[in-house]
């Protein structure tokens, strides 16, 4: 439980303090335990940095959404495949 | 509810605050960005301390020579600036950078100066040495945003080379720009690219030229004269950008 909280918090801190590729990596790691984290971090990064009129779409929100959907799908498949 | 659920609610709240009260949003996030700046500076100093001592001595000697040359140049420029000041065109607003690339992934700068400090849409931002770096595209009461010339989709009309050939410079992201020109123009790696400021001001240098023998054109890869990733302060000046053509729309939303 505590581990999940820490894994959720770290990508948010990284979004402010470190370059975005590291933030993306941390969100990916956190997604293994908390599937909604990539979407939440993507939304947070775009809340901080998105510039209307420059990019047609909020890239980080969409990337986070895609990552969360993939992780949820993979987890559901793994759960289905588990015997017992 | 899971940690991810709480995180999502937090992000949605952050997004709503930015949309509804952008000035308040930057007021509460600015201290975190300043702490990030301080951390980056300290870590840079820490890693630099591991450099080879002899290399540092050579570099120091070279910097002393460059410094002497720059002092002379500075004196000459100061004389020139005093002359220009009489025409009242060189005055500007000094603004601290709150957020910059690569943390800010869209090639923009957030500045801790807004309408209260007389920042206005369309003003041009200048880095160290008076190098133009971008245009003010959003202003709130206490903060503003500068879209760099290197931002994807940003179009700047400029010139290149000794013959001042006109050039359409496109931002290509990650602090770089590119432009297309005829191969017969005789442009070489290292040539300086200029943008309109008061007159012509250098904004970057050609670092690579991509050309196809079957095509009459060549693509110039340009890097800015000032590294936008290391800017701490910028100067904002009105240089008539409002009557020039810029492709990025300006807004009062930050």
mmCIF file of C-alpha atoms in Angstrom:
data_model
loop_
_atom_site.group_PDB
_atom_site.id
_atom_site.type_symbol
_atom_site.label_atom_id
_atom_site.label_comp_id
_atom_site.label_asym_id
_atom_site.label_seq_id
_atom_site.Cartn_x
_atom_site.Cartn_y
_atom_site.Cartn_z
ATOM 1 C CA UNK A 1 0.000 0.000 0.000
ATOM 2 C CA UNK A 2 2.759 2.403 1.026
ATOM 3 C CA UNK A 3 4.817 1.315 -1.971
ATOM 4 C CA UNK A 4 1.935 2.154 -4.341
ATOM 5 C CA UNK A 5 1.596 5.594 -2.767
ATOM 6 C CA UNK A 6 5.282 6.280 -3.243
ATOM 7 C CA UNK A 7 5.253 5.012 -6.831
ATOM 8 C CA UNK A 8 2.292 7.305 -7.535
ATOM 9 C CA UNK A 9 3.902 10.363 -5.959
ATOM 10 C CA UNK A 10 7.364 10.118 -7.564
ATOM 11 C CA UNK A 11 6.314 10.764 -11.218
ATOM 12 C CA UNK A 12 4.452 13.900 -10.090
ATOM 13 C CA UNK A 13 7.570 15.234 -8.367
ATOM 14 C CA UNK A 14 9.619 14.324 -11.445
ATOM 15 C CA UNK A 15 7.236 16.323 -13.682
ATOM 16 C CA UNK A 16 8.417 19.505 -11.961
ATOM 17 C CA UNK A 17 12.044 18.656 -11.178
ATOM 18 C CA UNK A 18 13.302 16.437 -13.998
ATOM 19 C CA UNK A 19 13.121 16.148 -17.811
ATOM 20 C CA UNK A 20 9.927 14.597 -19.153
ATOM 21 C CA UNK A 21 11.483 11.303 -20.437
ATOM 22 C CA UNK A 22 12.328 10.360 -16.830
ATOM 23 C CA UNK A 23 8.788 11.279 -15.760
ATOM 24 C CA UNK A 24 7.394 9.034 -18.503
ATOM 25 C CA UNK A 25 9.604 6.155 -17.372
ATOM 26 C CA UNK A 26 8.566 6.534 -13.733
ATOM 27 C CA UNK A 27 4.887 6.678 -14.721
ATOM 28 C CA UNK A 28 5.370 3.478 -16.709
ATOM 29 C CA UNK A 29 6.897 1.715 -13.693
ATOM 30 C CA UNK A 30 4.087 2.977 -11.440
ATOM 31 C CA UNK A 31 1.517 1.727 -13.963
ATOM 32 C CA UNK A 32 2.479 -1.871 -13.152
ATOM 33 C CA UNK A 33 0.872 -1.357 -9.731
ATOM 34 C CA UNK A 34 -1.481 1.595 -10.308
ATOM 35 C CA UNK A 35 -2.858 1.611 -13.897
ATOM 36 C CA UNK A 36 -4.377 5.107 -13.626
ATOM 37 C CA UNK A 37 -1.032 6.774 -12.849
ATOM 38 C CA UNK A 38 0.100 7.360 -16.503
ATOM 39 C CA UNK A 39 -3.197 9.094 -17.292
ATOM 40 C CA UNK A 40 -2.999 11.179 -14.102
ATOM 41 C CA UNK A 41 0.639 12.151 -14.724
ATOM 42 C CA UNK A 42 -0.063 12.976 -18.395
ATOM 43 C CA UNK A 43 -2.932 15.204 -17.330
ATOM 44 C CA UNK A 44 -0.725 16.881 -14.711
ATOM 45 C CA UNK A 45 2.142 17.499 -17.189
ATOM 46 C CA UNK A 46 -0.273 19.085 -19.655
ATOM 47 C CA UNK A 47 -1.851 21.131 -16.834
ATOM 48 C CA UNK A 48 1.653 22.499 -16.179
ATOM 49 C CA UNK A 49 3.017 22.896 -19.680
ATOM 50 C CA UNK A 50 0.414 22.526 -22.438
ATOM 51 C CA UNK A 51 0.382 25.493 -24.779
ATOM 52 C CA UNK A 52 -2.922 26.116 -26.596
ATOM 53 C CA UNK A 53 -2.425 26.890 -30.266
ATOM 54 C CA UNK A 54 0.952 25.197 -30.577
ATOM 55 C CA UNK A 55 0.076 21.518 -30.444
ATOM 56 C CA UNK A 56 -3.300 20.417 -31.788
ATOM 57 C CA UNK A 57 -3.655 17.800 -29.023
ATOM 58 C CA UNK A 58 -2.424 17.543 -25.425
ATOM 59 C CA UNK A 59 0.181 14.895 -26.243
ATOM 60 C CA UNK A 60 1.009 13.840 -22.693
ATOM 61 C CA UNK A 61 -2.616 13.317 -21.643
ATOM 62 C CA UNK A 62 -3.241 11.212 -24.740
ATOM 63 C CA UNK A 63 -0.005 9.224 -24.249
ATOM 64 C CA UNK A 64 -0.905 8.634 -20.584
ATOM 65 C CA UNK A 65 -4.422 7.550 -21.548
ATOM 66 C CA UNK A 66 -3.051 5.109 -24.130
ATOM 67 C CA UNK A 67 -0.601 3.705 -21.595
ATOM 68 C CA UNK A 68 -3.298 3.275 -18.927
ATOM 69 C CA UNK A 69 -5.619 1.520 -21.391
ATOM 70 C CA UNK A 70 -2.828 -0.858 -22.442
ATOM 71 C CA UNK A 71 -1.917 -1.648 -18.831
ATOM 72 C CA UNK A 72 -5.565 -2.271 -17.857
ATOM 73 C CA UNK A 73 -5.954 -4.551 -20.890
ATOM 74 C CA UNK A 74 -2.781 -6.522 -20.119
ATOM 75 C CA UNK A 75 -3.747 -6.891 -16.449
ATOM 76 C CA UNK A 76 -7.221 -8.146 -17.371
ATOM 77 C CA UNK A 77 -5.702 -10.691 -19.759
ATOM 78 C CA UNK A 78 -3.255 -11.899 -17.124
ATOM 79 C CA UNK A 79 -6.058 -12.206 -14.565
ATOM 80 C CA UNK A 80 -8.165 -14.197 -17.044
ATOM 81 C CA UNK A 81 -5.228 -16.501 -17.735
ATOM 82 C CA UNK A 82 -4.535 -17.243 -14.066
ATOM 83 C CA UNK A 83 -5.655 -20.729 -12.954
ATOM 84 C CA UNK A 84 -7.134 -21.057 -9.495
ATOM 85 C CA UNK B 1 -10.241 4.358 -3.778
ATOM 86 C CA UNK B 2 -6.793 3.493 -5.184
ATOM 87 C CA UNK B 3 -3.754 5.782 -5.215
ATOM 88 C CA UNK B 4 -4.162 6.117 -8.976
ATOM 89 C CA UNK B 5 -7.727 7.367 -8.458
ATOM 90 C CA UNK B 6 -6.562 10.016 -6.002
ATOM 91 C CA UNK B 7 -3.779 11.013 -8.419
ATOM 92 C CA UNK B 8 -6.295 11.400 -11.240
ATOM 93 C CA UNK B 9 -8.556 13.608 -9.105
ATOM 94 C CA UNK B 10 -5.520 15.724 -8.134
ATOM 95 C CA UNK B 11 -4.539 16.173 -11.806
ATOM 96 C CA UNK B 12 -8.084 17.120 -12.828
ATOM 97 C CA UNK B 13 -8.219 19.691 -10.020
ATOM 98 C CA UNK B 14 -4.811 21.073 -11.123
ATOM 99 C CA UNK B 15 -6.064 21.336 -14.712
ATOM 100 C CA UNK B 16 -9.268 23.097 -13.634
ATOM 101 C CA UNK B 17 -7.310 25.585 -11.515
ATOM 102 C CA UNK B 18 -5.055 26.356 -14.481
ATOM 103 C CA UNK B 19 -8.050 26.876 -16.774
ATOM 104 C CA UNK B 20 -10.144 28.914 -14.326
ATOM 105 C CA UNK B 21 -7.437 30.869 -12.462
ATOM 106 C CA UNK B 22 -4.131 30.658 -14.400
ATOM 107 C CA UNK B 23 -2.460 33.403 -12.388
ATOM 108 C CA UNK B 24 -3.247 31.667 -9.077
ATOM 109 C CA UNK B 25 -2.071 28.373 -10.587
ATOM 110 C CA UNK B 26 1.367 29.819 -11.426
ATOM 111 C CA UNK B 27 1.537 31.553 -8.027
ATOM 112 C CA UNK B 28 1.329 28.170 -6.281
ATOM 113 C CA UNK B 29 3.560 26.249 -8.710
ATOM 114 C CA UNK B 30 6.302 28.890 -9.100
ATOM 115 C CA UNK B 31 8.031 28.049 -5.760
ATOM 116 C CA UNK B 32 8.322 24.397 -6.832
ATOM 117 C CA UNK B 33 9.866 25.418 -10.149
ATOM 118 C CA UNK B 34 12.316 27.713 -8.348
ATOM 119 C CA UNK B 35 13.320 24.824 -6.071
ATOM 120 C CA UNK B 36 13.835 22.684 -9.188
ATOM 121 C CA UNK B 37 16.102 25.396 -10.616
ATOM 122 C CA UNK B 38 18.190 25.504 -7.442
ATOM 123 C CA UNK B 39 18.500 21.709 -7.429
ATOM 124 C CA UNK B 40 19.581 21.667 -11.087
ATOM 125 C CA UNK B 41 22.243 24.333 -10.441
ATOM 126 C CA UNK B 42 23.630 22.482 -7.407
ATOM 127 C CA UNK B 43 23.771 19.125 -9.177
ATOM 128 C CA UNK B 44 25.513 20.734 -12.161
ATOM 129 C CA UNK B 45 28.165 22.216 -9.848
ATOM 130 C CA UNK B 46 28.594 18.839 -8.139
ATOM 131 C CA UNK B 47 29.235 16.942 -11.390
ATOM 132 C CA UNK B 48 31.451 19.706 -12.769
ATOM 133 C CA UNK B 49 33.741 19.332 -9.730
ATOM 134 C CA UNK B 50 34.791 15.892 -11.025
ATOM 135 C CA UNK B 51 36.257 17.334 -14.234
ATOM 136 C CA UNK B 52 39.954 16.995 -14.958
ATOM 137 C CA UNK B 53 41.982 19.752 -13.232
ATOM 138 C CA UNK B 54 44.412 20.381 -16.123
ATOM 139 C CA UNK B 55 41.501 20.673 -18.526
ATOM 140 C CA UNK B 56 39.944 23.211 -16.179
ATOM 141 C CA UNK B 57 43.193 25.225 -16.072
ATOM 142 C CA UNK B 58 43.349 25.377 -19.880
ATOM 143 C CA UNK B 59 39.718 26.345 -20.051
ATOM 144 C CA UNK B 60 40.244 28.979 -17.373
ATOM 145 C CA UNK B 61 43.135 30.517 -19.329
ATOM 146 C CA UNK B 62 41.021 30.619 -22.473
ATOM 147 C CA UNK B 63 38.128 32.201 -20.575
ATOM 148 C CA UNK B 64 40.413 34.903 -19.162
ATOM 149 C CA UNK B 65 41.464 35.812 -22.705
ATOM 150 C CA UNK B 66 37.886 35.788 -23.910
ATOM 151 C CA UNK B 67 36.865 37.884 -20.924
ATOM 152 C CA UNK B 68 39.443 40.557 -21.791
ATOM 153 C CA UNK B 69 38.170 40.650 -25.352
ATOM 154 C CA UNK B 70 34.567 40.844 -24.166
ATOM 155 C CA UNK B 71 35.355 43.743 -21.795
ATOM 156 C CA UNK B 72 36.641 45.729 -24.758
ATOM 157 C CA UNK B 73 33.643 44.765 -26.831
ATOM 158 C CA UNK B 74 31.312 45.588 -23.949
ATOM 159 C CA UNK B 75 32.762 49.076 -23.632
ATOM 160 C CA UNK B 76 32.239 49.684 -27.327
ATOM 161 C CA UNK B 77 28.676 48.356 -27.140
ATOM 162 C CA UNK B 78 27.925 50.450 -24.053
ATOM 163 C CA UNK B 79 28.902 53.553 -25.944
ATOM 164 C CA UNK B 80 26.655 52.454 -28.762
ATOM 165 C CA UNK B 81 23.777 51.623 -26.376
ATOM 166 C CA UNK B 82 23.994 55.052 -24.773
ATOM 167 C CA UNK B 83 23.630 56.543 -28.202
ATOM 168 C CA UNK B 84 20.641 54.301 -28.963
ATOM 169 C CA UNK B 85 19.029 55.038 -25.565
ATOM 170 C CA UNK B 86 18.600 58.600 -26.660
ATOM 171 C CA UNK B 87 16.101 57.272 -29.185
ATOM 172 C CA UNK B 88 14.314 55.305 -26.410
ATOM 173 C CA UNK B 89 14.155 51.967 -28.267
ATOM 174 C CA UNK B 90 16.352 49.712 -26.135
ATOM 175 C CA UNK B 91 14.366 49.741 -22.889
ATOM 176 C CA UNK B 92 12.920 46.412 -21.801
ATOM 177 C CA UNK B 93 11.474 44.356 -18.962
ATOM 178 C CA UNK B 94 13.685 41.878 -17.142
ATOM 179 C CA UNK B 95 11.800 38.673 -16.278
ATOM 180 C CA UNK B 96 12.841 35.548 -14.373
ATOM 181 C CA UNK B 97 12.215 32.193 -16.043
ATOM 182 C CA UNK B 98 9.963 29.944 -13.951
ATOM 183 C CA UNK B 99 9.751 26.895 -16.243
ATOM 184 C CA UNK B 100 11.768 25.985 -19.327
ATOM 185 C CA UNK B 101 12.558 22.961 -21.507
ATOM 186 C CA UNK B 102 13.213 20.081 -21.032
ATOM 187 C CA UNK B 103 10.864 20.012 -18.029
ATOM 188 C CA UNK B 104 8.459 22.074 -20.111
ATOM 189 C CA UNK B 105 8.141 19.785 -23.150
ATOM 190 C CA UNK B 106 6.500 22.158 -25.622
ATOM 191 C CA UNK B 107 9.390 24.629 -26.245
ATOM 192 C CA UNK B 108 7.914 27.389 -24.134
ATOM 193 C CA UNK B 109 9.135 29.471 -21.202
ATOM 194 C CA UNK B 110 6.960 30.555 -18.293
ATOM 195 C CA UNK B 111 8.096 33.925 -16.934
ATOM 196 C CA UNK B 112 7.501 35.465 -13.509
ATOM 197 C CA UNK B 113 6.370 38.771 -14.997
ATOM 198 C CA UNK B 114 2.934 39.602 -16.326
ATOM 199 C CA UNK B 115 0.629 42.460 -17.151
ATOM 200 C CA UNK B 116 1.453 44.107 -13.799
ATOM 201 C CA UNK B 117 5.088 44.440 -15.002
ATOM 202 C CA UNK B 118 3.853 45.858 -18.348
ATOM 203 C CA UNK B 119 4.381 42.603 -20.257
ATOM 204 C CA UNK B 120 2.173 42.536 -23.346
ATOM 205 C CA UNK B 121 1.274 40.054 -26.052
ATOM 206 C CA UNK B 122 3.616 40.111 -29.045
ATOM 207 C CA UNK B 123 6.656 41.419 -27.179
ATOM 208 C CA UNK B 124 9.907 39.745 -28.178
ATOM 209 C CA UNK B 125 12.038 37.879 -25.617
ATOM 210 C CA UNK B 126 15.816 38.259 -25.640
ATOM 211 C CA UNK B 127 18.374 35.987 -23.984
ATOM 212 C CA UNK B 128 21.910 36.779 -22.843
ATOM 213 C CA UNK B 129 23.729 39.028 -25.283
ATOM 214 C CA UNK B 130 20.480 40.380 -26.710
ATOM 215 C CA UNK B 131 19.743 37.261 -28.751
ATOM 216 C CA UNK B 132 16.040 36.994 -29.722
ATOM 217 C CA UNK B 133 14.567 33.698 -28.527
ATOM 218 C CA UNK B 134 10.790 33.939 -28.906
ATOM 219 C CA UNK B 135 7.536 35.855 -28.663
ATOM 220 C CA UNK B 136 5.188 36.484 -25.729
ATOM 221 C CA UNK B 137 2.031 34.514 -26.567
ATOM 222 C CA UNK B 138 0.093 34.633 -23.283
ATOM 223 C CA UNK B 139 -0.066 37.042 -20.356
ATOM 224 C CA UNK B 140 -1.772 36.930 -16.964
ATOM 225 C CA UNK B 141 -1.496 39.434 -14.126
ATOM 226 C CA UNK B 142 1.819 38.116 -12.748
ATOM 227 C CA UNK B 143 3.024 35.560 -15.288
ATOM 228 C CA UNK B 144 3.539 35.243 -19.021
ATOM 229 C CA UNK B 145 4.469 32.602 -21.533
ATOM 230 C CA UNK B 146 7.064 32.896 -24.307
ATOM 231 C CA UNK B 147 6.811 30.616 -27.328
ATOM 232 C CA UNK B 148 10.340 29.957 -28.540
ATOM 233 C CA UNK B 149 11.284 30.269 -32.198
ATOM 234 C CA UNK B 150 12.115 26.566 -31.953
ATOM 235 C CA UNK B 151 8.545 25.583 -30.956
ATOM 236 C CA UNK B 152 6.959 23.126 -33.410
ATOM 237 C CA UNK B 153 4.967 25.007 -36.023
ATOM 238 C CA UNK B 154 6.435 28.404 -35.153
ATOM 239 C CA UNK B 155 7.269 30.378 -38.293
ATOM 240 C CA UNK B 156 9.802 33.210 -38.234
ATOM 241 C CA UNK B 157 10.867 35.307 -41.184
ATOM 242 C CA UNK B 158 14.597 35.933 -41.119
ATOM 243 C CA UNK B 159 17.798 36.136 -43.101
ATOM 244 C CA UNK B 160 20.944 34.112 -43.525
ATOM 245 C CA UNK B 161 24.540 34.589 -44.624
ATOM 246 C CA UNK B 162 26.594 37.572 -45.648
ATOM 247 C CA UNK B 163 24.182 38.416 -48.447
ATOM 248 C CA UNK B 164 21.212 38.415 -46.015
ATOM 249 C CA UNK B 165 19.118 36.001 -48.047
ATOM 250 C CA UNK B 166 15.477 35.963 -46.873
ATOM 251 C CA UNK B 167 14.523 32.771 -45.069
ATOM 252 C CA UNK B 168 11.414 31.137 -43.588
ATOM 253 C CA UNK B 169 12.540 29.515 -40.331
ATOM 254 C CA UNK B 170 10.358 26.765 -38.873
ATOM 255 C CA UNK B 171 10.557 25.527 -35.297
ATOM 256 C CA UNK B 172 11.179 21.797 -35.101
ATOM 257 C CA UNK B 173 11.034 21.247 -31.326
ATOM 258 C CA UNK B 174 13.668 20.362 -28.723
ATOM 259 C CA UNK B 175 15.321 23.765 -29.113
ATOM 260 C CA UNK B 176 16.094 23.428 -32.833
ATOM 261 C CA UNK B 177 14.879 25.050 -36.048
ATOM 262 C CA UNK B 178 15.076 24.284 -39.753
ATOM 263 C CA UNK B 179 14.697 26.129 -43.025
ATOM 264 C CA UNK B 180 14.733 25.363 -46.732
ATOM 265 C CA UNK B 181 16.896 27.175 -49.248
ATOM 266 C CA UNK B 182 18.241 26.640 -52.742
ATOM 267 C CA UNK B 183 21.483 24.657 -52.819
ATOM 268 C CA UNK B 184 22.947 27.277 -55.148
ATOM 269 C CA UNK B 185 22.659 29.900 -52.364
ATOM 270 C CA UNK B 186 26.089 28.840 -51.124
ATOM 271 C CA UNK B 187 25.170 28.469 -47.465
ATOM 272 C CA UNK B 188 27.741 26.634 -45.321
ATOM 273 C CA UNK B 189 27.750 25.051 -41.889
ATOM 274 C CA UNK B 190 28.419 27.741 -39.273
ATOM 275 C CA UNK B 191 26.590 30.534 -41.126
ATOM 276 C CA UNK B 192 24.564 32.789 -38.850
ATOM 277 C CA UNK B 193 20.785 33.082 -39.094
ATOM 278 C CA UNK B 194 19.186 36.449 -38.303
ATOM 279 C CA UNK B 195 15.699 37.486 -37.206
ATOM 280 C CA UNK B 196 14.054 40.887 -37.087
ATOM 281 C CA UNK B 197 14.481 42.766 -33.824
ATOM 282 C CA UNK B 198 15.578 46.322 -34.021
ATOM 283 C CA UNK B 199 17.372 45.636 -37.323
ATOM 284 C CA UNK B 200 18.825 42.150 -37.825
ATOM 285 C CA UNK B 201 19.738 40.105 -34.759
ATOM 286 C CA UNK B 202 21.473 36.704 -34.749
ATOM 287 C CA UNK B 203 19.206 33.904 -33.500
ATOM 288 C CA UNK B 204 21.123 30.784 -34.492
ATOM 289 C CA UNK B 205 23.745 28.994 -36.529
ATOM 290 C CA UNK B 206 23.536 26.356 -39.225
ATOM 291 C CA UNK B 207 24.888 23.078 -37.835
ATOM 292 C CA UNK B 208 23.962 20.719 -40.662
ATOM 293 C CA UNK B 209 22.807 20.937 -44.258
ATOM 294 C CA UNK B 210 20.729 18.067 -45.630
ATOM 295 C CA UNK B 211 20.545 18.007 -49.391
ATOM 296 C CA UNK B 212 19.409 15.509 -51.988
ATOM 297 C CA UNK B 213 21.372 15.595 -55.304
ATOM 298 C CA UNK B 214 18.084 15.139 -57.166
ATOM 299 C CA UNK B 215 16.531 18.196 -55.523
ATOM 300 C CA UNK B 216 17.482 21.861 -56.067
ATOM 301 C CA UNK B 217 16.762 22.662 -52.419
ATOM 302 C CA UNK B 218 18.600 21.997 -49.174
ATOM 303 C CA UNK B 219 17.300 21.779 -45.606
ATOM 304 C CA UNK B 220 19.250 23.770 -43.029
ATOM 305 C CA UNK B 221 19.360 22.500 -39.450
ATOM 306 C CA UNK B 222 19.704 25.447 -37.093
ATOM 307 C CA UNK B 223 20.526 25.600 -33.377
ATOM 308 C CA UNK B 224 19.850 28.766 -31.359
ATOM 309 C CA UNK B 225 22.693 31.076 -30.282
ATOM 310 C CA UNK B 226 21.367 30.882 -26.716
ATOM 311 C CA UNK B 227 20.615 27.536 -25.114
ATOM 312 C CA UNK B 228 16.946 27.774 -24.062
ATOM 313 C CA UNK B 229 17.506 24.919 -21.610
ATOM 314 C CA UNK B 230 19.760 27.075 -19.419
ATOM 315 C CA UNK B 231 18.004 30.442 -19.429
ATOM 316 C CA UNK B 232 17.394 32.046 -16.041
ATOM 317 C CA UNK B 233 16.479 35.561 -17.094
ATOM 318 C CA UNK B 234 15.123 37.079 -20.269
ATOM 319 C CA UNK B 235 14.486 40.611 -21.406
ATOM 320 C CA UNK B 236 11.161 41.514 -23.015
ATOM 321 C CA UNK B 237 10.847 44.368 -25.467
ATOM 322 C CA UNK B 238 8.229 45.576 -27.875
ATOM 323 C CA UNK B 239 9.849 45.482 -31.284
ATOM 324 C CA UNK B 240 6.732 45.837 -33.395
ATOM 325 C CA UNK B 241 5.890 42.130 -33.479
ATOM 326 C CA UNK B 242 2.213 43.081 -33.453
ATOM 327 C CA UNK B 243 2.480 44.333 -37.003
ATOM 328 C CA UNK B 244 4.578 41.376 -38.167
ATOM 329 C CA UNK B 245 3.313 37.947 -39.227
ATOM 330 C CA UNK B 246 3.582 35.245 -36.565
ATOM 331 C CA UNK B 247 1.964 31.890 -37.064
ATOM 332 C CA UNK B 248 1.347 31.118 -33.373
ATOM 333 C CA UNK B 249 -1.843 32.670 -32.046
ATOM 334 C CA UNK B 250 -1.574 34.793 -28.937
ATOM 335 C CA UNK B 251 -4.010 34.553 -26.040
ATOM 336 C CA UNK B 252 -4.730 35.748 -22.547
ATOM 337 C CA UNK B 253 -4.800 32.128 -21.314
ATOM 338 C CA UNK B 254 -1.570 30.751 -19.881
#
